[in-house]
């Protein structure tokens, strides 16, 4: 029973754990991008297997499908595929280091920034050439 005039106890919200990997920071964003790029690559591979199998069924259908891949939209799709594969591969190496290096979790944030820098360098080397190929003559 409360005593009249006594202060009411305050209930505090639980503290958010500091230093965890997936709390809306770098670890969570690396996880989200890794899953998105993985799913995108999976669907590309599925379509690639299906369109390649057309060569055995109907060479004319295969040639028609390959002809549609020579459009600028598909060229941009190829650029998006390389962007996804580049991030997925580099972040996969980061995940391996986190899992198998004894201090990997301590440096996971730094390694994510290194992945992003290497990814941008990779894309900066590929994108201009691809775009010239897509929109050039």
Tab-separated table of N, CA, C and O in Angstrom:
chain	number	residue	atom	x	y	z
A	1	UNK	N	0.832	-1.163	0.000
A	1	UNK	CA	0.000	0.000	0.000
A	1	UNK	C	0.885	1.236	0.000
A	1	UNK	O	1.896	1.283	0.690
A	2	UNK	N	0.483	2.237	-0.773
A	2	UNK	CA	1.282	3.451	-0.874
A	2	UNK	C	1.032	4.354	0.323
A	2	UNK	O	-0.071	4.466	0.824
A	3	UNK	N	2.114	5.015	0.706
A	3	UNK	CA	2.018	6.002	1.765
A	3	UNK	C	1.673	7.332	1.127
A	3	UNK	O	2.273	7.713	0.124
A	4	UNK	N	0.684	8.039	1.699
A	4	UNK	CA	0.338	9.348	1.121
A	4	UNK	C	1.538	10.279	1.133
A	4	UNK	O	2.258	10.367	2.114
A	5	UNK	N	1.756	10.930	0.015
A	5	UNK	CA	2.851	11.894	-0.091
A	5	UNK	C	4.168	11.265	-0.537
A	5	UNK	O	5.128	11.962	-0.789
A	6	UNK	N	4.238	9.922	-0.620
A	6	UNK	CA	5.480	9.260	-1.049
A	6	UNK	C	5.591	9.365	-2.564
A	6	UNK	O	4.601	9.304	-3.279
A	7	UNK	N	6.814	9.524	-3.102
A	7	UNK	CA	6.980	9.630	-4.557
A	7	UNK	C	6.631	8.308	-5.245
A	7	UNK	O	6.883	7.235	-4.715
A	8	UNK	N	6.018	8.422	-6.410
A	8	UNK	CA	5.659	7.244	-7.193
A	8	UNK	C	6.915	6.735	-7.893
A	8	UNK	O	7.642	7.512	-8.508
A	9	UNK	N	7.183	5.434	-7.774
A	9	UNK	CA	8.398	4.910	-8.435
A	9	UNK	C	8.262	5.021	-9.950
A	9	UNK	O	7.196	4.810	-10.513
A	10	UNK	N	9.356	5.382	-10.585
A	10	UNK	CA	9.376	5.532	-12.038
A	10	UNK	C	9.884	4.226	-12.662
A	10	UNK	O	10.812	3.615	-12.169
A	11	UNK	N	9.227	3.846	-13.748
A	11	UNK	CA	9.654	2.654	-14.472
A	11	UNK	C	10.466	3.119	-15.676
A	11	UNK	O	9.994	3.902	-16.494
A	12	UNK	N	11.692	2.630	-15.758
A	12	UNK	CA	12.577	3.014	-16.854
A	12	UNK	C	12.504	1.967	-17.963
A	12	UNK	O	12.352	0.780	-17.699
A	13	UNK	N	12.609	2.455	-19.188
A	13	UNK	CA	12.670	1.547	-20.334
A	13	UNK	C	13.996	0.804	-20.295
A	13	UNK	O	15.009	1.356	-19.853
A	14	UNK	N	13.989	-0.446	-20.733
A	14	UNK	CA	15.256	-1.187	-20.731
A	14	UNK	C	16.264	-0.533	-21.671
A	14	UNK	O	15.897	0.016	-22.701
A	15	UNK	N	17.517	-0.594	-21.284
A	15	UNK	CA	18.571	-0.027	-22.121
A	15	UNK	C	18.800	-0.887	-23.344
A	15	UNK	O	18.708	-2.099	-23.279
A	16	UNK	N	19.094	-0.238	-24.435
A	16	UNK	CA	19.423	-0.957	-25.659
A	16	UNK	C	20.843	-1.498	-25.522
A	16	UNK	O	21.753	-0.758	-25.152
A	17	UNK	N	21.053	-2.774	-25.815
A	17	UNK	CA	22.407	-3.317	-25.685
A	17	UNK	C	23.370	-2.599	-26.622
A	17	UNK	O	23.069	-2.405	-27.791
A	18	UNK	N	24.491	-2.199	-26.108
A	18	UNK	CA	25.485	-1.495	-26.921
A	18	UNK	C	26.430	-2.501	-27.557
A	18	UNK	O	26.765	-3.515	-26.964
A	19	UNK	N	26.852	-2.200	-28.762
A	19	UNK	CA	27.879	-2.999	-29.406
A	19	UNK	C	27.398	-4.282	-30.057
A	19	UNK	O	28.209	-5.102	-30.420
A	20	UNK	N	26.105	-4.473	-30.192
A	20	UNK	CA	25.648	-5.674	-30.876
A	20	UNK	C	25.675	-5.450	-32.379
A	20	UNK	O	25.676	-4.317	-32.848
A	21	UNK	N	25.666	-6.514	-33.142
A	21	UNK	CA	25.827	-6.406	-34.586
A	21	UNK	C	24.592	-5.875	-35.300
A	21	UNK	O	24.699	-5.104	-36.231
A	22	UNK	N	23.406	-6.288	-34.896
A	22	UNK	CA	22.215	-6.014	-35.684
A	22	UNK	C	21.222	-5.163	-34.921
A	22	UNK	O	20.154	-5.595	-34.564
A	23	UNK	N	21.552	-3.912	-34.692
A	23	UNK	CA	20.662	-3.011	-33.961
A	23	UNK	C	20.436	-1.722	-34.738
A	23	UNK	O	20.467	-0.639	-34.171
A	24	UNK	N	20.207	-1.845	-36.042
A	24	UNK	CA	19.946	-0.660	-36.832
A	24	UNK	C	21.188	0.113	-37.205
A	24	UNK	O	21.102	1.243	-37.637
A	25	UNK	N	22.313	-0.503	-37.051
A	25	UNK	CA	23.559	0.168	-37.392
A	25	UNK	C	24.206	-0.547	-38.574
A	25	UNK	O	23.533	-1.132	-39.389
A	26	UNK	N	25.519	-0.497	-38.658
A	26	UNK	CA	26.235	-1.052	-39.812
A	26	UNK	C	25.962	-2.546	-39.987
A	26	UNK	O	25.797	-3.026	-41.103
A	27	UNK	N	25.940	-3.274	-38.895
A	27	UNK	CA	25.714	-4.711	-38.979
A	27	UNK	C	24.364	-5.050	-39.585
A	27	UNK	O	24.242	-5.971	-40.395
A	28	UNK	N	23.336	-4.308	-39.199
A	28	UNK	CA	22.009	-4.571	-39.740
A	28	UNK	C	21.945	-4.231	-41.228
A	28	UNK	O	21.402	-4.989	-42.025
A	29	UNK	N	22.529	-3.100	-41.615
A	29	UNK	CA	22.480	-2.702	-43.023
A	29	UNK	C	23.291	-3.650	-43.893
A	29	UNK	O	22.899	-3.953	-45.019
A	30	UNK	N	24.412	-4.140	-43.377
A	30	UNK	CA	25.178	-5.115	-44.154
A	30	UNK	C	24.369	-6.397	-44.321
A	30	UNK	O	24.383	-7.013	-45.388
A	31	UNK	N	23.640	-6.793	-43.284
A	31	UNK	CA	22.795	-7.987	-43.339
A	31	UNK	C	21.679	-7.814	-44.367
A	31	UNK	O	21.433	-8.695	-45.182
A	32	UNK	N	20.999	-6.666	-44.315
A	32	UNK	CA	19.889	-6.406	-45.236
A	32	UNK	C	20.389	-6.404	-46.682
A	32	UNK	O	19.806	-7.061	-47.557
A	33	UNK	N	21.468	-5.684	-46.961
A	33	UNK	CA	22.004	-5.638	-48.326
A	33	UNK	C	22.486	-7.009	-48.788
A	33	UNK	O	22.345	-7.364	-49.963
A	34	UNK	N	23.055	-7.779	-47.870
A	34	UNK	CA	23.528	-9.120	-48.226
A	34	UNK	C	22.354	-10.012	-48.638
A	34	UNK	O	22.443	-10.757	-49.617
A	35	UNK	N	21.251	-9.913	-47.912
A	35	UNK	CA	20.075	-10.724	-48.251
A	35	UNK	C	19.440	-10.269	-49.564
A	35	UNK	O	19.059	-11.084	-50.399
A	36	UNK	N	19.313	-8.969	-49.758
A	36	UNK	CA	18.710	-8.449	-50.988
A	36	UNK	C	19.551	-8.848	-52.199
A	36	UNK	O	19.022	-9.333	-53.208
A	37	UNK	N	20.866	-8.653	-52.115
A	37	UNK	CA	21.717	-9.013	-53.251
A	37	UNK	C	21.726	-10.517	-53.472
A	37	UNK	O	21.749	-10.979	-54.619
A	38	UNK	N	21.667	-11.294	-52.408
A	38	UNK	CA	21.622	-12.753	-52.555
A	38	UNK	C	20.373	-13.218	-53.272
A	38	UNK	O	20.426	-14.073	-54.169
A	39	UNK	N	19.227	-12.662	-52.914
A	39	UNK	CA	17.964	-13.025	-53.569
A	39	UNK	C	17.989	-12.580	-55.031
A	39	UNK	O	17.555	-13.325	-55.926
A	40	UNK	N	18.501	-11.389	-55.299
A	40	UNK	CA	18.571	-10.902	-56.682
A	40	UNK	C	19.464	-11.808	-57.534
A	40	UNK	O	19.110	-12.147	-58.674
A	41	UNK	N	20.597	-12.207	-56.994
A	41	UNK	CA	21.509	-13.095	-57.725
A	41	UNK	C	20.853	-14.458	-57.951
A	41	UNK	O	20.974	-15.049	-59.028
A	42	UNK	N	20.134	-14.950	-56.955
A	42	UNK	CA	19.423	-16.230	-57.096
A	42	UNK	C	18.436	-16.175	-58.266
A	42	UNK	O	18.400	-17.080	-59.097
A	43	UNK	N	17.629	-15.109	-58.326
A	43	UNK	CA	16.648	-15.015	-59.409
A	43	UNK	C	17.323	-14.841	-60.766
A	43	UNK	O	16.848	-15.368	-61.774
A	44	UNK	N	18.437	-14.118	-60.807
A	44	UNK	CA	19.179	-14.025	-62.062
A	44	UNK	C	19.633	-15.411	-62.507
A	44	UNK	O	19.488	-15.773	-63.681
A	45	UNK	N	20.198	-16.184	-61.580
A	45	UNK	CA	20.681	-17.519	-61.940
A	45	UNK	C	19.539	-18.414	-62.407
A	45	UNK	O	19.693	-19.200	-63.352
A	46	UNK	N	18.383	-18.295	-61.773
A	46	UNK	CA	17.224	-19.072	-62.189
A	46	UNK	C	16.838	-18.732	-63.633
A	46	UNK	O	16.656	-19.633	-64.469
A	47	UNK	N	16.736	-17.445	-63.942
A	47	UNK	CA	16.389	-17.023	-65.300
A	47	UNK	C	17.474	-17.445	-66.284
A	47	UNK	O	17.192	-17.890	-67.398
A	48	UNK	N	18.722	-17.330	-65.869
A	48	UNK	CA	19.840	-17.695	-66.744
A	48	UNK	C	19.796	-19.186	-67.101
A	48	UNK	O	20.010	-19.565	-68.257
A	49	UNK	N	19.512	-20.025	-66.133
A	49	UNK	CA	19.416	-21.465	-66.394
A	49	UNK	C	18.244	-21.751	-67.327
A	49	UNK	O	18.354	-22.548	-68.261
A	50	UNK	N	17.127	-21.085	-67.091
A	50	UNK	CA	15.956	-21.306	-67.952
A	50	UNK	C	16.201	-20.852	-69.382
A	50	UNK	O	15.865	-21.560	-70.330
A	51	UNK	N	16.792	-19.658	-69.540
A	51	UNK	CA	16.998	-19.199	-70.922
A	51	UNK	C	18.078	-20.002	-71.634
A	51	UNK	O	18.001	-20.219	-72.835
A	52	UNK	N	19.075	-20.476	-70.915
A	52	UNK	CA	20.106	-21.297	-71.543
A	52	UNK	C	19.549	-22.656	-71.953
A	52	UNK	O	19.952	-23.216	-72.972
A	53	UNK	N	18.598	-23.175	-71.174
A	53	UNK	CA	18.010	-24.471	-71.525
A	53	UNK	C	17.185	-24.399	-72.808
A	53	UNK	O	16.903	-25.430	-73.419
A	54	UNK	N	16.799	-23.204	-73.226
A	54	UNK	CA	16.045	-23.054	-74.474
A	54	UNK	C	16.836	-23.504	-75.697
A	54	UNK	O	16.252	-23.878	-76.712
A	55	UNK	N	18.148	-23.473	-75.616
A	55	UNK	CA	18.960	-23.831	-76.777
A	55	UNK	C	18.715	-25.288	-77.178
A	55	UNK	O	18.770	-25.626	-78.353
A	56	UNK	N	18.401	-26.161	-76.219
A	56	UNK	CA	18.123	-27.570	-76.522
A	56	UNK	C	16.693	-27.763	-77.021
A	56	UNK	O	16.426	-28.641	-77.818
A	57	UNK	N	15.777	-26.924	-76.526
A	57	UNK	CA	14.378	-27.074	-76.902
A	57	UNK	C	14.072	-26.443	-78.259
A	57	UNK	O	13.428	-27.050	-79.101
A	58	UNK	N	14.525	-25.194	-78.417
A	58	UNK	CA	14.238	-24.468	-79.657
A	58	UNK	C	15.307	-23.400	-79.870
A	58	UNK	O	15.287	-22.359	-79.202
A	59	UNK	N	16.236	-23.639	-80.776
A	59	UNK	CA	17.269	-22.634	-81.036
A	59	UNK	C	16.694	-21.279	-81.462
A	59	UNK	O	17.263	-20.242	-81.141
A	60	UNK	N	15.551	-21.281	-82.148
A	60	UNK	CA	14.938	-20.016	-82.556
A	60	UNK	C	14.462	-19.232	-81.339
A	60	UNK	O	14.632	-18.014	-81.267
A	61	UNK	N	13.840	-19.922	-80.376
A	61	UNK	CA	13.388	-19.258	-79.147
A	61	UNK	C	14.586	-18.737	-78.351
A	61	UNK	O	14.558	-17.631	-77.804
A	62	UNK	N	15.654	-19.528	-78.335
A	62	UNK	CA	16.869	-19.093	-77.639
A	62	UNK	C	17.416	-17.819	-78.272
A	62	UNK	O	17.751	-16.860	-77.565
A	63	UNK	N	17.501	-17.784	-79.591
A	63	UNK	CA	18.006	-16.599	-80.289
A	63	UNK	C	17.114	-15.381	-80.039
A	63	UNK	O	17.611	-14.259	-79.909
A	64	UNK	N	15.810	-15.593	-79.971
A	64	UNK	CA	14.885	-14.485	-79.699
A	64	UNK	C	15.112	-13.926	-78.298
A	64	UNK	O	15.130	-12.703	-78.094
A	65	UNK	N	15.304	-14.818	-77.321
A	65	UNK	CA	15.542	-14.368	-75.942
A	65	UNK	C	16.870	-13.628	-75.853
A	65	UNK	O	16.964	-12.560	-75.247
A	66	UNK	N	17.893	-14.177	-76.473
A	66	UNK	CA	19.213	-13.530	-76.444
A	66	UNK	C	19.138	-12.171	-77.129
A	66	UNK	O	19.793	-11.208	-76.707
A	67	UNK	N	18.329	-12.043	-78.159
A	67	UNK	CA	18.146	-10.756	-78.840
A	67	UNK	C	17.562	-9.698	-77.914
A	67	UNK	O	17.923	-8.517	-77.996
A	68	UNK	N	16.668	-10.108	-77.022
A	68	UNK	CA	16.098	-9.133	-76.071
A	68	UNK	C	17.127	-8.678	-75.048
A	68	UNK	O	16.969	-7.615	-74.456
A	69	UNK	N	18.165	-9.474	-74.837
A	69	UNK	CA	19.191	-9.095	-73.858
A	69	UNK	C	20.118	-8.005	-74.392
A	69	UNK	O	20.927	-7.478	-73.638
A	70	UNK	N	20.015	-7.668	-75.647
A	70	UNK	CA	20.897	-6.661	-76.239
A	70	UNK	C	20.282	-5.269	-76.201
A	70	UNK	O	20.732	-4.375	-76.906
A	71	UNK	N	19.288	-5.061	-75.356
A	71	UNK	CA	18.642	-3.752	-75.225
A	71	UNK	C	19.320	-2.954	-74.117
A	71	UNK	O	19.966	-3.535	-73.225
A	72	UNK	N	19.187	-1.624	-74.138
A	72	UNK	CA	19.784	-0.802	-73.077
A	72	UNK	C	19.260	-1.145	-71.674
A	72	UNK	O	20.022	-1.103	-70.705
A	73	UNK	N	17.999	-1.514	-71.571
A	73	UNK	CA	17.459	-1.859	-70.250
A	73	UNK	C	18.172	-3.079	-69.688
A	73	UNK	O	18.517	-3.121	-68.503
A	74	UNK	N	18.408	-4.074	-70.527
A	74	UNK	CA	19.122	-5.263	-70.068
A	74	UNK	C	20.594	-4.940	-69.777
A	74	UNK	O	21.193	-5.545	-68.889
A	75	UNK	N	21.160	-3.989	-70.520
A	75	UNK	CA	22.522	-3.558	-70.215
A	75	UNK	C	22.612	-2.926	-68.839
A	75	UNK	O	23.577	-3.144	-68.103
A	76	UNK	N	21.601	-2.144	-68.484
A	76	UNK	CA	21.547	-1.586	-67.124
A	76	UNK	C	21.323	-2.694	-66.097
A	76	UNK	O	21.830	-2.631	-64.974
A	77	UNK	N	20.549	-3.706	-66.493
A	77	UNK	CA	20.356	-4.861	-65.616
A	77	UNK	C	21.658	-5.601	-65.368
A	77	UNK	O	21.906	-6.084	-64.253
A	78	UNK	N	22.502	-5.696	-66.390
A	78	UNK	CA	23.819	-6.309	-66.214
A	78	UNK	C	24.668	-5.504	-65.241
A	78	UNK	O	25.384	-6.070	-64.409
A	79	UNK	N	24.583	-4.180	-65.342
A	79	UNK	CA	25.297	-3.329	-64.397
A	79	UNK	C	24.793	-3.574	-62.978
A	79	UNK	O	25.588	-3.718	-62.036
A	80	UNK	N	23.477	-3.644	-62.816
A	80	UNK	CA	22.907	-3.920	-61.488
A	80	UNK	C	23.350	-5.282	-60.977
A	80	UNK	O	23.621	-5.449	-59.775
A	81	UNK	N	23.454	-6.256	-61.871
A	81	UNK	CA	23.911	-7.587	-61.468
A	81	UNK	C	25.347	-7.546	-60.962
A	81	UNK	O	25.665	-8.141	-59.928
A	82	UNK	N	26.218	-6.840	-61.670
A	82	UNK	CA	27.615	-6.733	-61.231
A	82	UNK	C	27.699	-5.989	-59.899
A	82	UNK	O	28.477	-6.361	-59.016
A	83	UNK	N	26.878	-4.965	-59.725
A	83	UNK	CA	26.846	-4.236	-58.454
A	83	UNK	C	26.431	-5.185	-57.329
A	83	UNK	O	27.051	-5.207	-56.261
A	84	UNK	N	25.406	-6.000	-57.564
A	84	UNK	CA	24.934	-6.935	-56.542
A	84	UNK	C	25.976	-8.009	-56.248
A	84	UNK	O	26.245	-8.316	-55.081
A	85	UNK	N	26.568	-8.573	-57.283
A	85	UNK	CA	27.573	-9.626	-57.084
A	85	UNK	C	28.791	-9.068	-56.354
A	85	UNK	O	29.344	-9.715	-55.457
A	86	UNK	N	29.221	-7.859	-56.737
A	86	UNK	CA	30.378	-7.249	-56.069
A	86	UNK	C	30.150	-7.069	-54.586
A	86	UNK	O	30.990	-7.449	-53.758
A	87	UNK	N	28.999	-6.492	-54.205
A	87	UNK	CA	28.718	-6.308	-52.779
A	87	UNK	C	28.587	-7.650	-52.070
A	87	UNK	O	29.146	-7.853	-50.991
A	88	UNK	N	27.859	-8.572	-52.669
A	88	UNK	CA	27.598	-9.858	-52.029
A	88	UNK	C	28.911	-10.616	-51.791
A	88	UNK	O	29.104	-11.204	-50.725
A	89	UNK	N	29.802	-10.579	-52.767
A	89	UNK	CA	31.080	-11.279	-52.631
A	89	UNK	C	31.953	-10.640	-51.556
A	89	UNK	O	32.502	-11.339	-50.689
A	90	UNK	N	32.104	-9.323	-51.606
A	90	UNK	CA	32.950	-8.653	-50.620
A	90	UNK	C	32.388	-8.782	-49.213
A	90	UNK	O	33.122	-9.025	-48.255
A	91	UNK	N	31.077	-8.632	-49.069
A	91	UNK	CA	30.474	-8.771	-47.742
A	91	UNK	C	30.540	-10.222	-47.276
A	91	UNK	O	30.654	-10.476	-46.073
A	92	UNK	N	30.483	-11.172	-48.199
A	92	UNK	CA	30.645	-12.579	-47.829
A	92	UNK	C	32.016	-12.844	-47.235
A	92	UNK	O	32.154	-13.584	-46.251
A	93	UNK	N	33.047	-12.226	-47.805
A	93	UNK	CA	34.390	-12.354	-47.228
A	93	UNK	C	34.438	-11.735	-45.838
A	93	UNK	O	35.074	-12.278	-44.914
A	94	UNK	N	33.754	-10.618	-45.655
A	94	UNK	CA	33.669	-9.974	-44.338
A	94	UNK	C	32.992	-10.900	-43.331
A	94	UNK	O	33.451	-11.043	-42.192
A	95	UNK	N	31.927	-11.552	-43.748
A	95	UNK	CA	31.215	-12.466	-42.853
A	95	UNK	C	32.103	-13.648	-42.474
A	95	UNK	O	32.113	-14.083	-41.317
A	96	UNK	N	32.868	-14.151	-43.437
A	96	UNK	CA	33.803	-15.242	-43.131
A	96	UNK	C	34.814	-14.783	-42.080
A	96	UNK	O	35.116	-15.516	-41.132
A	97	UNK	N	35.338	-13.569	-42.238
A	97	UNK	CA	36.291	-13.051	-41.251
A	97	UNK	C	35.645	-12.899	-39.877
A	97	UNK	O	36.259	-13.218	-38.856
A	98	UNK	N	34.412	-12.421	-39.830
A	98	UNK	CA	33.722	-12.289	-38.544
A	98	UNK	C	33.556	-13.657	-37.890
A	98	UNK	O	33.753	-13.815	-36.684
A	99	UNK	N	33.215	-14.667	-38.686
A	99	UNK	CA	32.965	-16.000	-38.144
A	99	UNK	C	34.236	-16.732	-37.713
A	99	UNK	O	34.219	-17.448	-36.713
A	100	UNK	N	35.311	-16.580	-38.473
A	100	UNK	CA	36.481	-17.417	-38.235
A	100	UNK	C	37.703	-16.688	-37.672
A	100	UNK	O	38.692	-17.327	-37.341
A	101	UNK	N	37.672	-15.388	-37.582
A	101	UNK	CA	38.783	-14.630	-37.017
A	101	UNK	C	38.410	-14.325	-35.569
A	101	UNK	O	37.313	-13.817	-35.299
A	102	UNK	N	39.288	-14.599	-34.651
A	102	UNK	CA	38.948	-14.483	-33.226
A	102	UNK	C	38.536	-13.069	-32.816
A	102	UNK	O	37.760	-12.907	-31.877
A	103	UNK	N	39.011	-12.053	-33.485
A	103	UNK	CA	38.625	-10.680	-33.151
A	103	UNK	C	37.751	-10.064	-34.247
A	103	UNK	O	37.596	-8.845	-34.306
A	104	UNK	N	37.167	-10.914	-35.076
A	104	UNK	CA	36.364	-10.435	-36.197
A	104	UNK	C	35.188	-9.581	-35.780
A	104	UNK	O	34.881	-8.571	-36.417
A	105	UNK	N	34.508	-9.960	-34.693
A	105	UNK	CA	33.347	-9.163	-34.274
A	105	UNK	C	33.762	-7.789	-33.778
A	105	UNK	O	33.000	-6.833	-33.908
A	106	UNK	N	34.952	-7.694	-33.240
A	106	UNK	CA	35.425	-6.397	-32.757
A	106	UNK	C	35.634	-5.417	-33.914
A	106	UNK	O	35.429	-4.213	-33.759
A	107	UNK	N	36.015	-5.938	-35.062
A	107	UNK	CA	36.322	-5.080	-36.207
A	107	UNK	C	35.259	-5.141	-37.302
A	107	UNK	O	35.501	-4.697	-38.416
A	108	UNK	N	34.068	-5.673	-36.996
A	108	UNK	CA	33.051	-5.836	-38.029
A	108	UNK	C	32.616	-4.517	-38.643
A	108	UNK	O	32.376	-4.423	-39.827
A	109	UNK	N	32.534	-3.473	-37.837
A	109	UNK	CA	32.114	-2.157	-38.349
A	109	UNK	C	33.170	-1.598	-39.311
A	109	UNK	O	32.839	-1.141	-40.406
A	110	UNK	N	34.419	-1.647	-38.913
A	110	UNK	CA	35.509	-1.187	-39.775
A	110	UNK	C	35.555	-2.001	-41.061
A	110	UNK	O	35.712	-1.442	-42.164
A	111	UNK	N	35.385	-3.306	-40.946
A	111	UNK	CA	35.425	-4.157	-42.139
A	111	UNK	C	34.275	-3.826	-43.088
A	111	UNK	O	34.437	-3.915	-44.307
A	112	UNK	N	33.098	-3.422	-42.553
A	112	UNK	CA	31.990	-3.064	-43.432
A	112	UNK	C	32.315	-1.812	-44.233
A	112	UNK	O	32.028	-1.726	-45.417
A	113	UNK	N	32.954	-0.851	-43.577
A	113	UNK	CA	33.351	0.356	-44.305
A	113	UNK	C	34.416	0.036	-45.358
A	113	UNK	O	34.421	0.620	-46.441
A	114	UNK	N	35.304	-0.886	-45.054
A	114	UNK	CA	36.299	-1.314	-46.040
A	114	UNK	C	35.602	-1.986	-47.223
A	114	UNK	O	35.945	-1.743	-48.385
A	115	UNK	N	34.597	-2.824	-46.940
A	115	UNK	CA	33.812	-3.463	-48.003
A	115	UNK	C	33.175	-2.397	-48.886
A	115	UNK	O	33.220	-2.492	-50.120
A	116	UNK	N	32.578	-1.380	-48.267
A	116	UNK	CA	31.929	-0.327	-49.055
A	116	UNK	C	32.918	0.418	-49.933
A	116	UNK	O	32.633	0.710	-51.100
A	117	UNK	N	34.096	0.707	-49.396
A	117	UNK	CA	35.117	1.417	-50.177
A	117	UNK	C	35.583	0.560	-51.355
A	117	UNK	O	35.657	1.033	-52.496
A	118	UNK	N	35.873	-0.718	-51.092
A	118	UNK	CA	36.301	-1.610	-52.171
A	118	UNK	C	35.193	-1.796	-53.211
A	118	UNK	O	35.460	-1.866	-54.416
A	119	UNK	N	33.948	-1.849	-52.742
A	119	UNK	CA	32.793	-2.004	-53.636
A	119	UNK	C	32.658	-0.796	-54.562
A	119	UNK	O	32.451	-0.937	-55.762
A	120	UNK	N	32.806	0.402	-54.009
A	120	UNK	CA	32.718	1.614	-54.821
A	120	UNK	C	33.852	1.650	-55.844
A	120	UNK	O	33.638	2.009	-57.013
A	121	UNK	N	35.056	1.257	-55.439
A	121	UNK	CA	36.185	1.216	-56.378
A	121	UNK	C	35.906	0.216	-57.498
A	121	UNK	O	36.146	0.496	-58.682
A	122	UNK	N	35.373	-0.949	-57.136
A	122	UNK	CA	35.040	-1.970	-58.126
A	122	UNK	C	34.010	-1.455	-59.125
A	122	UNK	O	34.181	-1.586	-60.339
A	123	UNK	N	32.963	-0.831	-58.621
A	123	UNK	CA	31.900	-0.324	-59.485
A	123	UNK	C	32.406	0.854	-60.321
A	123	UNK	O	32.065	0.989	-61.495
A	124	UNK	N	33.242	1.696	-59.734
A	124	UNK	CA	33.790	2.838	-60.474
A	124	UNK	C	34.652	2.367	-61.641
A	124	UNK	O	34.750	3.042	-62.662
A	125	UNK	N	35.267	1.203	-61.500
A	125	UNK	CA	36.056	0.659	-62.604
A	125	UNK	C	35.207	0.006	-63.674
A	125	UNK	O	35.560	0.019	-64.852
A	126	UNK	N	34.075	-0.560	-63.287
A	126	UNK	CA	33.243	-1.300	-64.243
A	126	UNK	C	32.158	-0.445	-64.891
A	126	UNK	O	31.910	-0.560	-66.093
A	127	UNK	N	31.498	0.389	-64.116
A	127	UNK	CA	30.301	1.102	-64.582
A	127	UNK	C	30.551	1.972	-65.821
A	127	UNK	O	29.755	1.903	-66.769
A	128	UNK	N	31.610	2.784	-65.872
A	128	UNK	CA	31.775	3.619	-67.070
A	128	UNK	C	31.916	2.799	-68.354
A	128	UNK	O	31.304	3.124	-69.377
A	129	UNK	N	32.670	1.745	-68.286
A	129	UNK	CA	32.863	0.904	-69.477
A	129	UNK	C	31.548	0.236	-69.884
A	129	UNK	O	31.223	0.163	-71.064
A	130	UNK	N	30.802	-0.244	-68.911
A	130	UNK	CA	29.514	-0.879	-69.205
A	130	UNK	C	28.535	0.131	-69.790
A	130	UNK	O	27.815	-0.175	-70.742
A	131	UNK	N	28.503	1.321	-69.208
A	131	UNK	CA	27.582	2.342	-69.706
A	131	UNK	C	27.955	2.789	-71.119
A	131	UNK	O	27.070	3.058	-71.939
A	132	UNK	N	29.260	2.847	-71.418
A	132	UNK	CA	29.670	3.171	-72.781
A	132	UNK	C	29.238	2.065	-73.745
A	132	UNK	O	28.820	2.340	-74.860
A	133	UNK	N	29.330	0.846	-73.286
A	133	UNK	CA	28.911	-0.291	-74.113
A	133	UNK	C	27.398	-0.267	-74.359
A	133	UNK	O	26.930	-0.526	-75.467
A	134	UNK	N	26.640	0.079	-73.311
A	134	UNK	CA	25.175	0.082	-73.412
A	134	UNK	C	24.685	1.227	-74.287
A	134	UNK	O	23.837	1.045	-75.154
A	135	UNK	N	25.218	2.433	-74.043
A	135	UNK	CA	24.691	3.610	-74.725
A	135	UNK	C	25.549	4.080	-75.890
A	135	UNK	O	25.182	4.989	-76.604
A	136	UNK	N	26.715	3.460	-76.055
A	136	UNK	CA	27.582	3.825	-77.181
A	136	UNK	C	27.132	3.134	-78.442
A	136	UNK	O	26.090	2.491	-78.534
A	137	UNK	N	27.944	3.248	-79.456
A	137	UNK	CA	27.559	2.632	-80.744
A	137	UNK	C	28.001	1.199	-80.843
A	137	UNK	O	28.650	0.613	-80.110
